[in-house]
mmCIF file of C-alpha atoms and ligand atoms in Angstrom:
data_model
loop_
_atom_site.group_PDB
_atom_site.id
_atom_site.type_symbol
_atom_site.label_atom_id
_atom_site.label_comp_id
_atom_site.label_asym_id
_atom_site.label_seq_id
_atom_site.Cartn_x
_atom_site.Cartn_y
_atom_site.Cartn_z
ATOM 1 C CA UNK D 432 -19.727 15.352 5.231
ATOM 2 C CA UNK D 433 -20.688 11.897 5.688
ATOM 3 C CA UNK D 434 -18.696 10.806 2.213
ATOM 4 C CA UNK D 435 -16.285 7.684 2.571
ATOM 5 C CA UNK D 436 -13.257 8.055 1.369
ATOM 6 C CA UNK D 437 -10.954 4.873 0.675
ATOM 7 C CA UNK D 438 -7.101 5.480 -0.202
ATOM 8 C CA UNK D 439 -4.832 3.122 -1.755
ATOM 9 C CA UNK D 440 -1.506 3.928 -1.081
ATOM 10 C CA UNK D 441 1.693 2.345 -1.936
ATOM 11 C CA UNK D 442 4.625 3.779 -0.859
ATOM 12 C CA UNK D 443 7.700 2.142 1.231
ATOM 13 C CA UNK D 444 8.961 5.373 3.168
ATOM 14 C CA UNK D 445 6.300 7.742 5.082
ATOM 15 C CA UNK D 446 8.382 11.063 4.577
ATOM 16 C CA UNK D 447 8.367 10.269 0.809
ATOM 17 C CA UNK D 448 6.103 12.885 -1.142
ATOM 18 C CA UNK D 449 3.792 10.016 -1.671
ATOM 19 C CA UNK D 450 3.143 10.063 1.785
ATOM 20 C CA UNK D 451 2.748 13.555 1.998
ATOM 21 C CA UNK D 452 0.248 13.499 -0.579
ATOM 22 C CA UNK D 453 -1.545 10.732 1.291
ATOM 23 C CA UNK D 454 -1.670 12.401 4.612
ATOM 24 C CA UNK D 455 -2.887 16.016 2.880
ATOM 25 C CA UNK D 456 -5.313 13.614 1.571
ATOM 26 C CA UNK D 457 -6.318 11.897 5.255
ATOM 27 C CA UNK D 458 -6.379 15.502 7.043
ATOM 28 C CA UNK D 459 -8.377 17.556 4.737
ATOM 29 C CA UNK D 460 -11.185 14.683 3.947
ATOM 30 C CA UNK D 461 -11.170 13.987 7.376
ATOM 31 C CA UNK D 462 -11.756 18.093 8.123
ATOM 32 C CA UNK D 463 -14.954 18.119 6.438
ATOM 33 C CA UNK D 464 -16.088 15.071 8.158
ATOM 34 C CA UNK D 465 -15.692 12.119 5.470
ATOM 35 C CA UNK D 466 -14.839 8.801 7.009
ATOM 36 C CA UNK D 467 -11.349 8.185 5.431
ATOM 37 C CA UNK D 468 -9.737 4.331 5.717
ATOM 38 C CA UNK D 469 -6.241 3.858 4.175
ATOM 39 C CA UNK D 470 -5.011 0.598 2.553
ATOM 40 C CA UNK D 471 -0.993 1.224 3.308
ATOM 41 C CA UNK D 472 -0.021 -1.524 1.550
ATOM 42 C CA UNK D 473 3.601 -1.752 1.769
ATOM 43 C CA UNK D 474 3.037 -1.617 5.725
ATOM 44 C CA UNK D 475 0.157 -4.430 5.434
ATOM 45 C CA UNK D 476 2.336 -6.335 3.105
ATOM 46 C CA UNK D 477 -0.019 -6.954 0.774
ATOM 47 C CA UNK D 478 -0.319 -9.528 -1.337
ATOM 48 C CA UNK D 479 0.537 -8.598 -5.053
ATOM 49 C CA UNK D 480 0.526 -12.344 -6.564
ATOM 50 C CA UNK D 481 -2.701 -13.895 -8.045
ATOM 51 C CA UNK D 482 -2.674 -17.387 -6.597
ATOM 52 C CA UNK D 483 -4.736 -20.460 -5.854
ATOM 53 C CA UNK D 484 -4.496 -19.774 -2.132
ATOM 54 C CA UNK D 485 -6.816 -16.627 -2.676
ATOM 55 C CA UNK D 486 -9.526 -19.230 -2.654
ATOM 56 C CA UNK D 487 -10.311 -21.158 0.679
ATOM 57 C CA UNK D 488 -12.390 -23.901 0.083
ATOM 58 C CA UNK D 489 -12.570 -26.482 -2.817
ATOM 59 C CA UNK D 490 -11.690 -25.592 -6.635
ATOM 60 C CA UNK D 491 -14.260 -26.265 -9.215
ATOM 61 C CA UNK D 492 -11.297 -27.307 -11.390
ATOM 62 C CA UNK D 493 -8.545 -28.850 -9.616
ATOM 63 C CA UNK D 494 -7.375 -30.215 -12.763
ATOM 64 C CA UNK D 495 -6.960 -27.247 -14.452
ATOM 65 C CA UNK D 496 -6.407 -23.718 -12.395
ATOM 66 C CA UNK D 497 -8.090 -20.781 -14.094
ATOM 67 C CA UNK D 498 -7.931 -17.755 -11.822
ATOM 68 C CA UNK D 499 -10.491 -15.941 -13.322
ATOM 69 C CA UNK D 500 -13.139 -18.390 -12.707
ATOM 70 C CA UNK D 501 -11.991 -19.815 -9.455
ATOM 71 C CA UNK D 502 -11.988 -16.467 -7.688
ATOM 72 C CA UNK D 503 -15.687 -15.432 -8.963
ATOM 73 C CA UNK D 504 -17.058 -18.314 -7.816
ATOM 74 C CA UNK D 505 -15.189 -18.157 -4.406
ATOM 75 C CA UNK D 506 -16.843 -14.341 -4.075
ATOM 76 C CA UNK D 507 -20.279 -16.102 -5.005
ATOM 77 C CA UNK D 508 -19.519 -18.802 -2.819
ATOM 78 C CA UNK D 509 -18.118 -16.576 0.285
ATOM 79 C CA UNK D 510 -14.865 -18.403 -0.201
ATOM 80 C CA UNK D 511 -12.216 -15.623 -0.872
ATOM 81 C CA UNK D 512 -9.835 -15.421 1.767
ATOM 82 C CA UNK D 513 -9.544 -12.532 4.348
ATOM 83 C CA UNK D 514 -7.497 -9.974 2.910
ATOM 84 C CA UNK D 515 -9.647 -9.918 -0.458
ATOM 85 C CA UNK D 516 -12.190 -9.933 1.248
ATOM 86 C CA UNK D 517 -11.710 -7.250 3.902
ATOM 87 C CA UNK D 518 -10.693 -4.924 0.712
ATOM 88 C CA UNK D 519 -13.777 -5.755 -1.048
ATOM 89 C CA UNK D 520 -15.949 -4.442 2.138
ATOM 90 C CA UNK D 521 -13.816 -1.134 2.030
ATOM 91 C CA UNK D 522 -14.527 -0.539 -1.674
ATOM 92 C CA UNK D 523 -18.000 -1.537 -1.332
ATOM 93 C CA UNK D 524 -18.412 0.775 1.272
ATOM 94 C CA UNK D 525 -16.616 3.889 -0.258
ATOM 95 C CA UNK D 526 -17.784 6.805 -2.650
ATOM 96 C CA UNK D 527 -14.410 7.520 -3.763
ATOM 97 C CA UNK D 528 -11.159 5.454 -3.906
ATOM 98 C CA UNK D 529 -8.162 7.378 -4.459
ATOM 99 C CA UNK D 530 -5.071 5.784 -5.648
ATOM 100 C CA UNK D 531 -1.696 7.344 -4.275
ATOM 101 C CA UNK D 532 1.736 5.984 -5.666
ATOM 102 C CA UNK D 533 5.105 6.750 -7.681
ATOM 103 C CA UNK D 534 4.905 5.966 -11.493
ATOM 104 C CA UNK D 535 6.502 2.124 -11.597
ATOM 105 C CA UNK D 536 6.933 1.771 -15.589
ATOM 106 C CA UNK D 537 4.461 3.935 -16.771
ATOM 107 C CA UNK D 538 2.086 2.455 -14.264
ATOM 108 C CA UNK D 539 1.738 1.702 -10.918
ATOM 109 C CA UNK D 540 3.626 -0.331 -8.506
ATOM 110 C CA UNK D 541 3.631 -3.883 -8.789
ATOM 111 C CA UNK D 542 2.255 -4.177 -5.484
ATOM 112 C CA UNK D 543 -0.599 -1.804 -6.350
ATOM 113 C CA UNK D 544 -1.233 -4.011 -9.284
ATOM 114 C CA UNK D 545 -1.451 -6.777 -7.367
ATOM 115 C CA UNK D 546 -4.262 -5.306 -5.262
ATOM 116 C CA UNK D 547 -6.478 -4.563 -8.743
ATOM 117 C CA UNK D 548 -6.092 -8.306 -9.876
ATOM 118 C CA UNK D 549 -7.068 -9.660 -6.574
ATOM 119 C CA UNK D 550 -9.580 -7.363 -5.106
ATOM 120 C CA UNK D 551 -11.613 -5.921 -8.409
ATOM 121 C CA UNK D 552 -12.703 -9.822 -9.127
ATOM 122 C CA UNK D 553 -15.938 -10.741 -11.566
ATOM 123 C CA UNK D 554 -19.333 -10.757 -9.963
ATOM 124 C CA UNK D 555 -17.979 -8.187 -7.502
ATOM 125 C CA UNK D 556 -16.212 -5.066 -9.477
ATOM 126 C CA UNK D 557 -17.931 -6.130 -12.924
ATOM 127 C CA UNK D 558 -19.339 -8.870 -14.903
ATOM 128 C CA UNK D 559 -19.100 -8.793 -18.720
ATOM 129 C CA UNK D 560 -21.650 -7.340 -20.326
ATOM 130 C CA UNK D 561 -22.013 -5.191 -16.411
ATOM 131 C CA UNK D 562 -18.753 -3.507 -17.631
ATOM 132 C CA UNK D 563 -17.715 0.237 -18.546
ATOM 133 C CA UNK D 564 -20.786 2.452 -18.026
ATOM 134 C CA UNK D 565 -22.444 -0.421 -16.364
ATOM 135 C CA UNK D 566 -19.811 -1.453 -14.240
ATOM 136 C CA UNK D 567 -21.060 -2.626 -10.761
ATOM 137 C CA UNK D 568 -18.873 -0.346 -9.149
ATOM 138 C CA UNK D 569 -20.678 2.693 -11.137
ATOM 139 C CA UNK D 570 -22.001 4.303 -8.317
ATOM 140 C CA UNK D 571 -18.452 5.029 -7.185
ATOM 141 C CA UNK D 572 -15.483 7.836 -8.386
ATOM 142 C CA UNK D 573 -12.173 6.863 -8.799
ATOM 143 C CA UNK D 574 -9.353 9.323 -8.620
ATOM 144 C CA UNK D 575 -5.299 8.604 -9.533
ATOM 145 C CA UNK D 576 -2.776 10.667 -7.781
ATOM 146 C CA UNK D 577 0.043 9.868 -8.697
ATOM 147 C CA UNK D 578 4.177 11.118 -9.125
ATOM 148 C CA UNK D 579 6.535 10.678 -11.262
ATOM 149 C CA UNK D 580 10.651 10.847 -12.030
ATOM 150 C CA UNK D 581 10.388 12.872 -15.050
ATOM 151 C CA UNK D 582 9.178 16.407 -15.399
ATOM 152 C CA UNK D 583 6.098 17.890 -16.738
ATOM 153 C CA UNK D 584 7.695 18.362 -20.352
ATOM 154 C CA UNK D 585 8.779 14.894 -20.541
ATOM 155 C CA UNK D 586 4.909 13.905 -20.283
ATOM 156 C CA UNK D 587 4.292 16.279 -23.190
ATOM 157 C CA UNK D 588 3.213 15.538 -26.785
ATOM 158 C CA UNK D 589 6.665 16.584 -27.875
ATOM 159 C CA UNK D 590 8.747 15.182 -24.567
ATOM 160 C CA UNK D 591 10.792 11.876 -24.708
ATOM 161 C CA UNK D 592 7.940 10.189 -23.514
ATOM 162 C CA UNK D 593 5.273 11.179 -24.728
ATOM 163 C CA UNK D 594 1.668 12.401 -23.587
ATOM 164 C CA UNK D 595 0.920 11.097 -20.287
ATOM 165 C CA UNK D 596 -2.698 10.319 -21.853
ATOM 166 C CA UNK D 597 -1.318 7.177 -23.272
ATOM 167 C CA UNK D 598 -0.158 6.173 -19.831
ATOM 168 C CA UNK D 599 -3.343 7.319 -18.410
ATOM 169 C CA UNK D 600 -5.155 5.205 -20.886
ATOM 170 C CA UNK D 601 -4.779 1.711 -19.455
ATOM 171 C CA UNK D 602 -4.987 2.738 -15.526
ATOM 172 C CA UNK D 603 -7.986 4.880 -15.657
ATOM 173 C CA UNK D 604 -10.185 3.300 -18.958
ATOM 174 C CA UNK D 605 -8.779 -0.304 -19.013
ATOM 175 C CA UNK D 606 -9.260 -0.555 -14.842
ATOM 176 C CA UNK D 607 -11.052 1.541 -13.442
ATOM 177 C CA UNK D 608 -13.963 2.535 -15.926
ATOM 178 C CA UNK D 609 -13.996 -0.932 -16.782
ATOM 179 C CA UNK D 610 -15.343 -1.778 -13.244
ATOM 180 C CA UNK D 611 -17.864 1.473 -13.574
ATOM 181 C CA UNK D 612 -15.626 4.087 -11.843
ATOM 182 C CA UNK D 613 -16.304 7.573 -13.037
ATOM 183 C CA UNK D 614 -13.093 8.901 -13.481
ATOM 184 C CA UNK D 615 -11.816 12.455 -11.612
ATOM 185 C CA UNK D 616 -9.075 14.878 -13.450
ATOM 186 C CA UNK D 617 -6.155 12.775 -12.202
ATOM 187 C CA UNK D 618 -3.325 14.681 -10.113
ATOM 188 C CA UNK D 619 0.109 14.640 -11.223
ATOM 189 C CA UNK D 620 2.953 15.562 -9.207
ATOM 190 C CA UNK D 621 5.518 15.710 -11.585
ATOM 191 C CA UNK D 622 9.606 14.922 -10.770
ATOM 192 C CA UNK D 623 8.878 15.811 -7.041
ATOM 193 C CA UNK D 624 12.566 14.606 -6.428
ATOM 194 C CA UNK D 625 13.623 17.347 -8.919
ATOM 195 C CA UNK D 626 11.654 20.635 -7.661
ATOM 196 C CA UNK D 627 12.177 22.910 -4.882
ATOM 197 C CA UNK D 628 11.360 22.563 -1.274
ATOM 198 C CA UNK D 629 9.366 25.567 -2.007
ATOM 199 C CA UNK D 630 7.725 24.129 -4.827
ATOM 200 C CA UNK D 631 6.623 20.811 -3.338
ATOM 201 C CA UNK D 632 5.346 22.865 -0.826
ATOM 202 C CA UNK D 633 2.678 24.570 -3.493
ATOM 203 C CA UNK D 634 1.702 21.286 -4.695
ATOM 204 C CA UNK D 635 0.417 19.512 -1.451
ATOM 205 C CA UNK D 636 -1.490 22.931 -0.960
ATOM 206 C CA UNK D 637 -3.161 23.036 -4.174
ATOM 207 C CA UNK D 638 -3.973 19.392 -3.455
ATOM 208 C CA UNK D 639 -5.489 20.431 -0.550
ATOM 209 C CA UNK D 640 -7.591 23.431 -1.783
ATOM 210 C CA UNK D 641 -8.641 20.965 -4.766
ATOM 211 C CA UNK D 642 -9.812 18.241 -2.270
ATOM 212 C CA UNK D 643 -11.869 21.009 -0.752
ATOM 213 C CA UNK D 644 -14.196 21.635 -3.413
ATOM 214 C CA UNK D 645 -13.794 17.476 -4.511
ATOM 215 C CA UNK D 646 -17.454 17.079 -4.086
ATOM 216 C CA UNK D 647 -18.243 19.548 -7.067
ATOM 217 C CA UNK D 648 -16.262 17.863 -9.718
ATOM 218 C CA UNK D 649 -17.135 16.358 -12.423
ATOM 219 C CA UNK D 650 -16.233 13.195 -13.889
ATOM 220 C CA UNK D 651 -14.049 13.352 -16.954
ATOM 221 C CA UNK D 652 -14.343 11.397 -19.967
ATOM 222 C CA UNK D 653 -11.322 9.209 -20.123
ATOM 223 C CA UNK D 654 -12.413 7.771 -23.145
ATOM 224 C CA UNK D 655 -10.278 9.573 -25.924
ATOM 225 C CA UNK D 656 -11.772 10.269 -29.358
HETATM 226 P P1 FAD P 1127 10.528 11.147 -2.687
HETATM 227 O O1 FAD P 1127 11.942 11.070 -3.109
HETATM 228 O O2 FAD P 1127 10.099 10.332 -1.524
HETATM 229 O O3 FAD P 1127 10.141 12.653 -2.380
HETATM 230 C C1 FAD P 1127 10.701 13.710 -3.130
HETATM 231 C C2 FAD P 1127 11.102 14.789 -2.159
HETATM 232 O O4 FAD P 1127 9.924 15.321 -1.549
HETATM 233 C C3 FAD P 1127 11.989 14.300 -1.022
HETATM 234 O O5 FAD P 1127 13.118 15.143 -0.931
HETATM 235 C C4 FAD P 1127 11.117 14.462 0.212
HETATM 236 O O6 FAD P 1127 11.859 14.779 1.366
HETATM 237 C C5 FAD P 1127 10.237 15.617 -0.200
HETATM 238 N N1 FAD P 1127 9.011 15.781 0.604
HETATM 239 C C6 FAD P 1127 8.236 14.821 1.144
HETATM 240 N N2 FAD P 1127 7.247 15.379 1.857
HETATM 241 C C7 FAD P 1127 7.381 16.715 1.738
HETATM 242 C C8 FAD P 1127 6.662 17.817 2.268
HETATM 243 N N3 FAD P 1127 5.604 17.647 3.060
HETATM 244 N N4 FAD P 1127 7.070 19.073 1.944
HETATM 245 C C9 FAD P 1127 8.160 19.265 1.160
HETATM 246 N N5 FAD P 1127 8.891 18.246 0.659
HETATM 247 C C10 FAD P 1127 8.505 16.981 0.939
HETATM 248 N N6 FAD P 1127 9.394 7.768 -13.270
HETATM 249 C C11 FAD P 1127 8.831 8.071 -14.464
HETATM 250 O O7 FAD P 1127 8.644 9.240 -14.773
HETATM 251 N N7 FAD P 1127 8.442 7.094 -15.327
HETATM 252 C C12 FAD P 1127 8.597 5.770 -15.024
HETATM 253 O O8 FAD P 1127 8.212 4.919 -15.832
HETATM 254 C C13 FAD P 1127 9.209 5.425 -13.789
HETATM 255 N N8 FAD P 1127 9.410 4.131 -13.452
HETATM 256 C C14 FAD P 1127 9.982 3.825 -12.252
HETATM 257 C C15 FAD P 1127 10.174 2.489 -11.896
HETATM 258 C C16 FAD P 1127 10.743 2.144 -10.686
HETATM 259 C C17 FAD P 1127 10.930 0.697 -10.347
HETATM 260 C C18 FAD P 1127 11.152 3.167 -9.789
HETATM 261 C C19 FAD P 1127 11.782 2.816 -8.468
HETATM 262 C C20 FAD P 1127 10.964 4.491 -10.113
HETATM 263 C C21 FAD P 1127 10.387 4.851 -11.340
HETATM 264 N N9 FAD P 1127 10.174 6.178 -11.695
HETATM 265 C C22 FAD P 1127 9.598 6.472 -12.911
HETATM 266 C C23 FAD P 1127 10.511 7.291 -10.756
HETATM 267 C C24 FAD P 1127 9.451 7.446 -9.675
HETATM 268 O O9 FAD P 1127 8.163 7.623 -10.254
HETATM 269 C C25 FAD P 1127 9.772 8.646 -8.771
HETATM 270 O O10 FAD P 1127 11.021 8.390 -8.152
HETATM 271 C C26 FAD P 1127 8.714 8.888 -7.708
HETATM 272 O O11 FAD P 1127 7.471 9.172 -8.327
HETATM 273 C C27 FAD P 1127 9.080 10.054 -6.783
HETATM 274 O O12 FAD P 1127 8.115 10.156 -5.755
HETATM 275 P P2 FAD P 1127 8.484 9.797 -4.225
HETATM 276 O O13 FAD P 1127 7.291 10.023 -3.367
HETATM 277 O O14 FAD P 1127 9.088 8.427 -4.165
HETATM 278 O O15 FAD P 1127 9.608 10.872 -3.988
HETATM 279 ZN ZN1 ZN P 1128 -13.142 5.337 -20.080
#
C-alpha cells in the first residue's frame, strides 16, 4: 500500500492480450492500494521521434543540432516541452515502472522506443559517470512484460531464435540499468495468438498472483557473466 506504480503500455487494440495484461496489472496494484497511472501511448499519440521541437526555448547550438546536449540542458533549464516533461514527473514519482507491449523486432515498439529516447534524458535518468549502479533513477524497479509471436521453444538456446537473454540484454542492461533501474524477473507471455483460450486464461492469473507478492521480489542481475 501506498507504492506508485507507473505503466507504459503500448498497444493499438484494448481487447489485445497486451491490454489484458495491462488491466490485470491496473486492478490488482490498485487492490492493494498502490496509486497506479498508465501512459497508453498509442491512445495519447505519443511522440516516438527525437526532434528539435522537444526543446522550447533557444538552442545553445543553432548551428549545429546535437540532441543529446540540447535536451539536457533544456531539463536543466526547465525548457523541455510538456509531454517530456509530464512523463518525467510520473517516473520521478513512481517506485516501479512496468513496461507492457508485443515484441516489435526483438524489442519493443517503435513508439515505446520513442518514449525511452525522449523521456530518460541526461541530468534526469542518468549522467555519465551517475550510470548503471549509480543511475539517478536507482531508487526505482523496472519490470518488462512483454509478448511475443513465437513460442516458448523458439526463445530457447536451441530454438530458431535463440535465447531470449540476448534480446533481454539491450532492453533491460543497455536501458534500463543504465538509468539505475533494478531489474525484476521479466514476464513473458509467449505466442499468446497461438495458445488456448484456456491457456491465456492461466497466464493473466499467474500474473496476477505474481503481482501479489511483487513487493517481495528481488532484483535480478541482468548483467550476464
Ligand atoms: P492479440 O492478438 O491481441 O491477443 C492474442 C489473443 O488473446 C487474442 O485472440 C485475444 O482475443 C486474446 N485475449 C485478449 N485478452 C484475453 C483475455 N482476457 N482472456 C483470454 N484471451 C484474451 N514476434 C516475435 O516473436 N519476435 C519478433 O521479433 C516480432 N516482431 C514483430 C514485429 C512487428 C512489426 C509485429 C506487428 C509483430 C511482431 N511479432 C514478433 C509478433 C508480436 O510480438 C505478437 O503478434 C504479439 O506479441 C501478440 O500479442 P498481442 O497482445 O498483440 O496479441
Ligand atoms: Zn545490468
Amino acid at each position: 500500500a501506498g507504492k506508485k506504480v507507473l505503466i507504459i503500455y503500448a498497444h493499438q487494440e484494448p481487447r489485445s492480450m497486451n491490454g489484458s495484461l495491462k488491466n490485470t496489472a491496473v486492478e490488482v496494484l490498485s487492490e492493494q492500494g498502490c496509486s497506479v497511472t498508465v501512459s497508453d501511448l498509442y491512445a495519447m499519440q505519443f511522440k516516438a521521434t527525437a526532434t528539435r521541437s522537444d526543446i522550447t526555448g533557444n538552442l545553445c547550438n543553432p548551428k549545429h543540432f546535437n540532441y543529446g546536449v540540447e535536451t539536457r540542458e533544456a531539463f536543466r533549464s526547465g525548457n523541455l516541452c510538456k509531454d517530456i516533461a509530464e512523463e518525467q514527473k510520473k517516473v520521478q514519482e513512481a517506485n516501479l515502472v512496468i513496461f507492457q507491449f508485443p515484441l516489435y523486432w526483438f524489442s519493443m515498439p517503435a513508439i515505446m522506443k520513442g518514449w525511452l529516447d525522449r523521456v530518460l534524458i541526461q541530468g534526469f535518468a542518468h549522467n555519465y559517470p551517475q550510470c548503471y549502479d549509480a543511475g539517478l533513477l536507482k531508487d526505482k524497479l523496472a519490470l518488462l512484460s512483454f509478448t511475443t509471436g513465437g513460442t516458448e521453444e523458439m526463445f530457447s538456446k536451441e530454438g530458431d531464435s535463440g535465447d531470449v537473454k540476448y534480446l533481454l540484454w539491450p532492453l533491460q542492461h543497455g536501458m534500463m540499468h543504465y538509468c539505475g533501474f533494478k531489474i525484476l524477473t521479466p514476464e513473458i507471455t509467449f505466442a499468446p495468438e497461438y495458445v488456448t483460450e484456456n491457456r491465456r486464461k492461466e497466464v493473466l492469473t499467474s500474473w496476477a498472483q505474481r503481482l501479489q507478492n511483487i513487493w517481495n521480489e528481488k532484483p535480478i542481475i541482468c548483467t550476464p557473466p
